[in-house]
Rosetta silent file (secondary structure, phi, psi, omega in degrees, C-alpha in Angstrom):
SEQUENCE: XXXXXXXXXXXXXXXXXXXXXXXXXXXXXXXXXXXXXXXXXXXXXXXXXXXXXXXXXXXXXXXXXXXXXXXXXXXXXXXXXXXXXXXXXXXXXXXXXXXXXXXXXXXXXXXXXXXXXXXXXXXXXXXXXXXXXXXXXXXXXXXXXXXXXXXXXXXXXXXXXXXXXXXXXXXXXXXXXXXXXXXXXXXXXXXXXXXX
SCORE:     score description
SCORE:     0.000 S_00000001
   1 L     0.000  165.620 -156.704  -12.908   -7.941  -38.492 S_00000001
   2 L  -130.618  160.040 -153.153  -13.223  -10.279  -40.823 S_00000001
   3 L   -63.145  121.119 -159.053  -12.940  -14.386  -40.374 S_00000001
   4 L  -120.051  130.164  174.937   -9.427  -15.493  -39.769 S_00000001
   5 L  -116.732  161.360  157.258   -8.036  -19.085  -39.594 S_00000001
   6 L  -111.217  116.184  164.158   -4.826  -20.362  -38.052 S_00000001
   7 E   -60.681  146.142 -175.702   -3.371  -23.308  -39.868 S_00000001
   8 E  -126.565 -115.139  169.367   -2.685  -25.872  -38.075 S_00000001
   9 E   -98.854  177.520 -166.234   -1.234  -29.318  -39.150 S_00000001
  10 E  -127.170  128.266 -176.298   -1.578  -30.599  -42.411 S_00000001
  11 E  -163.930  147.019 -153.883   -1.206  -33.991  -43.907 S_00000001
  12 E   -81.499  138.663  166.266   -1.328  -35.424  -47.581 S_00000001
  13 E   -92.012  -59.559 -168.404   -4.506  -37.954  -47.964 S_00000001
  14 E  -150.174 -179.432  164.629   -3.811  -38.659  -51.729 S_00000001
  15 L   -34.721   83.881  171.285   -2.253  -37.294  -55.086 S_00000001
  16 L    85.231   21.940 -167.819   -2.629  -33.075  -54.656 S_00000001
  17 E  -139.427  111.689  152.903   -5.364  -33.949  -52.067 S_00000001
  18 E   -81.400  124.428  151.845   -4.868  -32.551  -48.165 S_00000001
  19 E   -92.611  141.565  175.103   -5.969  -32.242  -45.196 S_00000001
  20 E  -130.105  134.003 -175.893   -5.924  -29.157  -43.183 S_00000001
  21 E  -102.988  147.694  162.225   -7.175  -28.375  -39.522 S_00000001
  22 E  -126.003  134.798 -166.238   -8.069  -24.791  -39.074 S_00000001
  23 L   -98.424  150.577  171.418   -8.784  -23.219  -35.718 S_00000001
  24 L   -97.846  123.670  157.470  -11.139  -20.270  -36.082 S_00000001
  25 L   -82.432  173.489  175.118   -9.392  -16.993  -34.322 S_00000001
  26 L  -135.935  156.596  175.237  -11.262  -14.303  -32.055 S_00000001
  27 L   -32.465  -17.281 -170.324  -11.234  -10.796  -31.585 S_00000001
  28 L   -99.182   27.715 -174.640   -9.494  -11.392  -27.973 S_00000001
  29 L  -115.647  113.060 -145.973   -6.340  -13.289  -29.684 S_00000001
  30 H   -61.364  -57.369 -176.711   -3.784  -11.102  -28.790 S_00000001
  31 H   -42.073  -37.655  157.339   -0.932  -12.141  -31.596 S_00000001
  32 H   -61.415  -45.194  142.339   -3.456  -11.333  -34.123 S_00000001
  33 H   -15.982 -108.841  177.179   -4.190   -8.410  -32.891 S_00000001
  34 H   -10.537  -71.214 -157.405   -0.552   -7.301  -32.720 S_00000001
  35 H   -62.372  -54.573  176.895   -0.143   -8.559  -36.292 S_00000001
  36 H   -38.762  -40.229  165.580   -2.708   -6.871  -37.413 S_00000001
  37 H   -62.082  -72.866  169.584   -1.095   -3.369  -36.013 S_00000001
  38 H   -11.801  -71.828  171.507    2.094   -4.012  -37.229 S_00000001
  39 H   -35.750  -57.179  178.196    0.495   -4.268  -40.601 S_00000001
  40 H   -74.252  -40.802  172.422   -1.384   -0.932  -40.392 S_00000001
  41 H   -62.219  -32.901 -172.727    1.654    0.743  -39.175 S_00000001
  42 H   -67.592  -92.007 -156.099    4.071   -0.984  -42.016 S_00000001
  43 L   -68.080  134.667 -172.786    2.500   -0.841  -45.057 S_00000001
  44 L  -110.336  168.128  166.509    2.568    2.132  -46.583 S_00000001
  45 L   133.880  139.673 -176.678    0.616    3.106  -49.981 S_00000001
  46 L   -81.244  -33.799 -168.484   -2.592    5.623  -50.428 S_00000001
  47 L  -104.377  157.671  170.067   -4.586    2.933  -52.500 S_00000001
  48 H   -65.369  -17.908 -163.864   -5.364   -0.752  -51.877 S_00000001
  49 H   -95.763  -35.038  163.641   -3.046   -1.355  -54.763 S_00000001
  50 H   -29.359  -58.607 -179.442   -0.431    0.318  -52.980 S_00000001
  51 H   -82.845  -63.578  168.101   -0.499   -1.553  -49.703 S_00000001
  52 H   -12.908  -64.719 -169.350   -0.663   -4.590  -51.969 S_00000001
  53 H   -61.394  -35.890 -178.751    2.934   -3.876  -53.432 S_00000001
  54 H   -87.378   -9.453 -164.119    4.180   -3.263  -50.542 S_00000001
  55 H  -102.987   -8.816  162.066    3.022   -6.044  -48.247 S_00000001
  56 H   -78.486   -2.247  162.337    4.189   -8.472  -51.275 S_00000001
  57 H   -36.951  -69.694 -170.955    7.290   -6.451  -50.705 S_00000001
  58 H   -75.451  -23.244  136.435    7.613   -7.311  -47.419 S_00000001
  59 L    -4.521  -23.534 -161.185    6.414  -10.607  -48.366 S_00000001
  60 L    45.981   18.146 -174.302    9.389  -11.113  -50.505 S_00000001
  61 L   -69.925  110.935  153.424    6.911  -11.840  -53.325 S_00000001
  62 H   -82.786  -25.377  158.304    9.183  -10.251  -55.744 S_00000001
  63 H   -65.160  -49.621  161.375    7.402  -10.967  -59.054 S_00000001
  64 H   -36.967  -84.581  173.238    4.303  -10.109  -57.589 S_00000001
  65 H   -40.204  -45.556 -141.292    5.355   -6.829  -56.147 S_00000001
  66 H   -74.297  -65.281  152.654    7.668   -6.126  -59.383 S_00000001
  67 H   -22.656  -87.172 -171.040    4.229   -6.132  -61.204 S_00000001
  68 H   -65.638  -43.751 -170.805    1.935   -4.618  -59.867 S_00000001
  69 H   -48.250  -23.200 -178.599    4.129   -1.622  -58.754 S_00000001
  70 H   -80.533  -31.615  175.018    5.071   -1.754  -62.920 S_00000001
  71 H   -99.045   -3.911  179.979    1.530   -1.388  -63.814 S_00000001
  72 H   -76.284  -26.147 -164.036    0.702    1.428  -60.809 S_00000001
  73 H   -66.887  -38.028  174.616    3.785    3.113  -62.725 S_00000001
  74 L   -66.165  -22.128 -172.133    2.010    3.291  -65.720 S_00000001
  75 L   -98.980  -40.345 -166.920   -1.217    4.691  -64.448 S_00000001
  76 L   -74.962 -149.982 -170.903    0.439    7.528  -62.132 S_00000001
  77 L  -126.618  140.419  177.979    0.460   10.711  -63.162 S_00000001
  78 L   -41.958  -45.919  174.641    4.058   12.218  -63.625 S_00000001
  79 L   -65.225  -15.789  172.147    3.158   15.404  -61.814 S_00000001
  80 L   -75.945   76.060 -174.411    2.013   13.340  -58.597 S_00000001
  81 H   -67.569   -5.624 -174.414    5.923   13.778  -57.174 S_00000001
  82 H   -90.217  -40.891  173.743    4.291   11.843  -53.928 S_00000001
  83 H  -109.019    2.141  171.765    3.588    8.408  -55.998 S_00000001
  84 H  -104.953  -25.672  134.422    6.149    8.378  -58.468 S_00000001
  85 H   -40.874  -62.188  165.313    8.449    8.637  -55.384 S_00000001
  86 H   -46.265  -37.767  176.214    6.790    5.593  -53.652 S_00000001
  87 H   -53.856  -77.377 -144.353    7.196    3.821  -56.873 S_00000001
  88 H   -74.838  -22.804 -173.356   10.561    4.120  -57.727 S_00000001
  89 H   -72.326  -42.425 -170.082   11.602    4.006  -53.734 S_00000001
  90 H   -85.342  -37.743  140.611    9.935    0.758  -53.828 S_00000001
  91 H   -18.819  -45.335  174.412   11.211   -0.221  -56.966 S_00000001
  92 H   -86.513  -26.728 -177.422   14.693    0.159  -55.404 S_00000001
  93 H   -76.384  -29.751 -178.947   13.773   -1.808  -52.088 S_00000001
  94 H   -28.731  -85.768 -169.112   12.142   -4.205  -54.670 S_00000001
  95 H   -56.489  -31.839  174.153   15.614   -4.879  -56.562 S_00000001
  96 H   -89.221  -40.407  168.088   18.135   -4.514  -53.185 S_00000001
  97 H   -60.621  -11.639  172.208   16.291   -6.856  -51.463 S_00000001
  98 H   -76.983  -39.365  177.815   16.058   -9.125  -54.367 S_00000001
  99 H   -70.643  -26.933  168.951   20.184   -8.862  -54.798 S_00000001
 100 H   -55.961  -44.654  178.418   20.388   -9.921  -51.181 S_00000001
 101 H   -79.010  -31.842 -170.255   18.117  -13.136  -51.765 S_00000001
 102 L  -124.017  174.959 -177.012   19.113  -14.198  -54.918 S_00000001
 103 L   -71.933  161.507  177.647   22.588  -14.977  -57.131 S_00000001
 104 L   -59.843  -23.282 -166.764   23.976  -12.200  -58.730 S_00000001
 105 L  -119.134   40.153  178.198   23.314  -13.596  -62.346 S_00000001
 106 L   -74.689  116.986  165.049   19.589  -14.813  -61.031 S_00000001
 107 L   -51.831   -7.446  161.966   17.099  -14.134  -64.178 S_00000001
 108 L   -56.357  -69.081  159.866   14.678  -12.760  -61.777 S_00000001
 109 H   -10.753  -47.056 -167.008   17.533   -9.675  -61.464 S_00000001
 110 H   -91.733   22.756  158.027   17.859   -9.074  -65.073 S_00000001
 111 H   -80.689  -55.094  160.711   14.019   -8.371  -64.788 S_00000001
 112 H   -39.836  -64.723  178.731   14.499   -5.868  -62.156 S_00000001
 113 H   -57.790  -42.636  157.193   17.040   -4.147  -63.555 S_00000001
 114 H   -33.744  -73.326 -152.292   14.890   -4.015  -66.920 S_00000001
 115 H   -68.251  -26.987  164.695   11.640   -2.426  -65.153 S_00000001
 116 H   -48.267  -30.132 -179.767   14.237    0.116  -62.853 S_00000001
 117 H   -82.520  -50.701 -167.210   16.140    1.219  -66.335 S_00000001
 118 H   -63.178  -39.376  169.467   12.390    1.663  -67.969 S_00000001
 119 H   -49.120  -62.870  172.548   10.985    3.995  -64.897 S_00000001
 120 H   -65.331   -5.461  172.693   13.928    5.429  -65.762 S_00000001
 121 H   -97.063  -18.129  168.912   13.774    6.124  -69.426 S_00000001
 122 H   -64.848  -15.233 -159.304   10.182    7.058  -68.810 S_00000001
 123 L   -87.453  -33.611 -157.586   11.835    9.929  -66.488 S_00000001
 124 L    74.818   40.876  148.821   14.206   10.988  -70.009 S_00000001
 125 L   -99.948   44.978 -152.477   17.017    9.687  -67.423 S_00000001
 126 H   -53.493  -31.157  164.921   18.813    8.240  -69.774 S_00000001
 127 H   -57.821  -23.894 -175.739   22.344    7.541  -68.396 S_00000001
 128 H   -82.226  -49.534 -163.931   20.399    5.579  -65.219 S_00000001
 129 H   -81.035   -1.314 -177.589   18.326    3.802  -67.612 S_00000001
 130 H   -69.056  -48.979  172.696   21.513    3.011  -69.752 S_00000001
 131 H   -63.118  -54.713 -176.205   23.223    1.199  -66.568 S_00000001
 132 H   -66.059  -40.647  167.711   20.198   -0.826  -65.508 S_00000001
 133 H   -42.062  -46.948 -179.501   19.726   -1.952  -68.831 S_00000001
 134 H   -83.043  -16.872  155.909   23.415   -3.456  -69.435 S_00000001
 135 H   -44.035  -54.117  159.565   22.991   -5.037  -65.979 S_00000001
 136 H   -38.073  -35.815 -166.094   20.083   -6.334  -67.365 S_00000001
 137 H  -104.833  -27.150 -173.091   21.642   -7.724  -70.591 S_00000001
 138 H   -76.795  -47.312  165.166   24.900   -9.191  -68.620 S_00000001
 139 H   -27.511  -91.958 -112.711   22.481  -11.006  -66.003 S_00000001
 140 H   -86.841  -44.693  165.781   20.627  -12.579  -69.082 S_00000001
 141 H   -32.311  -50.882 -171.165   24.101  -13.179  -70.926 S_00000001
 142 L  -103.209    8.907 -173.120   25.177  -15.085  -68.594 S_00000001
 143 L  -110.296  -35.869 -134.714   22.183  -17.183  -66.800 S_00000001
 144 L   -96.212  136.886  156.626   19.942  -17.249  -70.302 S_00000001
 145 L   -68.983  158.569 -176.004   20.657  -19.685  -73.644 S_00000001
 146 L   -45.779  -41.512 -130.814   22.248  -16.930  -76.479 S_00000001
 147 L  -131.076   28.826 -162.366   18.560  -17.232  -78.749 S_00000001
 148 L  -109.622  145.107 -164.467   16.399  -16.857  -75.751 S_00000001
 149 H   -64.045  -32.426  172.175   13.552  -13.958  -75.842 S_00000001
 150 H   -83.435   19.401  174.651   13.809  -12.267  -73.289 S_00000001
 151 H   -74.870  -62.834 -130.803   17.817  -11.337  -74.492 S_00000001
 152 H   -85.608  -35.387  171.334   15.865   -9.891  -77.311 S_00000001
 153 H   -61.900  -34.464  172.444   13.637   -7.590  -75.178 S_00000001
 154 H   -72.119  -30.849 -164.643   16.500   -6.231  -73.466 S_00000001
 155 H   -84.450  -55.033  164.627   18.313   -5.521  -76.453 S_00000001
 156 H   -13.123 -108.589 -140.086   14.611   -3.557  -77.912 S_00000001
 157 L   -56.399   -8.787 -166.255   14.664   -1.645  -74.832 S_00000001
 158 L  -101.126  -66.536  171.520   18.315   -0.970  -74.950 S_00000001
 159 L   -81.204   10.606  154.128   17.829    0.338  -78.493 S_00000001
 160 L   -71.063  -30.432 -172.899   14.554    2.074  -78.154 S_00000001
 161 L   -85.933  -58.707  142.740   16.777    4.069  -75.392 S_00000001
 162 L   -38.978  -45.507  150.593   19.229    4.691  -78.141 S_00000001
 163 L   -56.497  -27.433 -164.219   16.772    6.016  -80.452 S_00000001
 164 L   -94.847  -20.736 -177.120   14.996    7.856  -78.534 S_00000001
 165 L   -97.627    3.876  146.307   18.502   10.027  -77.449 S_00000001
 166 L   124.593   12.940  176.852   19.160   10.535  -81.201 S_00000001
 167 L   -78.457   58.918 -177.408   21.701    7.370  -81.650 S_00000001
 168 H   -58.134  -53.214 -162.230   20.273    5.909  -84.793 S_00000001
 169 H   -80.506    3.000  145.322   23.021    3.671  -86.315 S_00000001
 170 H   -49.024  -53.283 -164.743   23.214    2.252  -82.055 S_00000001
 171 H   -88.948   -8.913  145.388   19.582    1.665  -82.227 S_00000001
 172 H   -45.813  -72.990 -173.084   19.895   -0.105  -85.434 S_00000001
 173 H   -56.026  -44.285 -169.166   22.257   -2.604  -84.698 S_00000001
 174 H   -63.317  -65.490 -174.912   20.680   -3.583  -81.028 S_00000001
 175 H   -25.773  -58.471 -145.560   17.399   -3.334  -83.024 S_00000001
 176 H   -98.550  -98.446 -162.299   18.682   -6.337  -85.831 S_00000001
 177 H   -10.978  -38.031 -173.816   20.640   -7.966  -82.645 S_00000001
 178 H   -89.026  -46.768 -164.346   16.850   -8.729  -80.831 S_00000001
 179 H   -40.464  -40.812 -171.739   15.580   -9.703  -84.487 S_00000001
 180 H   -78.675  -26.464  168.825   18.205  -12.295  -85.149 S_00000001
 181 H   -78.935  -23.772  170.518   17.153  -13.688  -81.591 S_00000001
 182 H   -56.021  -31.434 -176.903   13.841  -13.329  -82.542 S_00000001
 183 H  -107.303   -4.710  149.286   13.708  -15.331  -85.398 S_00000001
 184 H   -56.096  -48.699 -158.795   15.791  -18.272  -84.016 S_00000001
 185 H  -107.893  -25.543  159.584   13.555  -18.517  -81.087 S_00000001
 186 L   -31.814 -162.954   96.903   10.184  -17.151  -82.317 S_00000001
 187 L   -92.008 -175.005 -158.126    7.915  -18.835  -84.697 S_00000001
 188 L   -96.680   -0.060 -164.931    7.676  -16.874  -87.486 S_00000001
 189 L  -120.012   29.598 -169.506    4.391  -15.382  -87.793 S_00000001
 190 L   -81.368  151.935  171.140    4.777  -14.505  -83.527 S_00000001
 191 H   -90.524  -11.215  157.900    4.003  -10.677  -83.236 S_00000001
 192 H   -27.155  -43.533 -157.433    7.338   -9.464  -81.402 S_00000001
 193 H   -44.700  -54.477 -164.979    8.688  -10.318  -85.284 S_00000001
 194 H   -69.657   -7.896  173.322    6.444   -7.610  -86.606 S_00000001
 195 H  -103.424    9.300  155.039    6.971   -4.870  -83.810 S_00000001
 196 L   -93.026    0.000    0.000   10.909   -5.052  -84.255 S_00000001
């Protein structure tokens, strides 16, 4: 096992400067122990990166998890129906436990609903990723100023979704819709301009 502290109290000395007493635990300390099971029984995940996602899961780390589980998505391989399950299943505990915690129009939310619509347009699910997106865009409507960038990413991905199902004059207009936020909010030589 490997060295384990307990915090104990804590108290501010100066500006950003602490003290903290730490107890050293031992192999006989029963709670740890326990916690420690729990943990190996809990977390699920094949990989290190895996158990990661999930114990910021349980963690309520929601950016964290939201992340990495967004870049494991990217790496697995489509044909692995065993991790691209875990993903999206976590993906979903990700996003209902986040609607539990946070307001409905939280900007954290319209993030969620973004990378849940993109799993899903990676799948060619396009009506699923169609919903999470305009969740995604009303969240940001309404918590977000009008010229703000990450409006503009949603509307890309909204009309990248549209393009990609054969909806050109759709994916036009959303396309010019993130540009016009883009160059209000941008500077001008930022590279979003040139990949829209």
């Amino acid at each position: 096992m490997h060295t384990i502290f307990r915090i104990g109290d804590t108290e501010p000395i100066k500006d950003r400067l602490w003290t903290v007493n730490l107890t050293l635990t031992s192999d006989n300390d029963q709670e740890l122990t326990q916690l420690t099971e729990y943990l190996r029984k809990n977390i699920e995940g094949s990989t290190s990166l895996y158990r990661i996602c999930s114990l910021t899961t349980m963690m309520a780390e929601w950016q964290t998890a939201e992340v990495i589980n967004k870049a494991l998505f990217k790496t697995a391989p489509n044909d692995n129906v065993e991790q691209v399950t875990f993903l999206n299943t976590n993906l979903g505990q990700i996003n209902f436990l986040k609607q539990k915690s946070l307001p409905s129009n939280h900007p954290s939310l319209a993030t969620t609903y973004n990378n849940i619509a993109s799993v899903h347009f990676s799948m060619a699910q396009y009506s699923k990723a169609q919903s999470s997106f305009e969740m995604a865009r009303e969240i940001q409507q309404k918590s977000l100023p009008p010229n703000h960038p990450s409006l503009a990413n949603t509307y890309n991905n909204i009309g990248l979704m549209h393009k990609s199902m054969g909806e050109y004059s759709q994916a036009k207009s959303l396309y010019e819709k993130a540009l016009e936020i883009q160059q209000t909010s941008l500077p001008s030589n930022h590279p979003s301009l040139a990949t829209t």
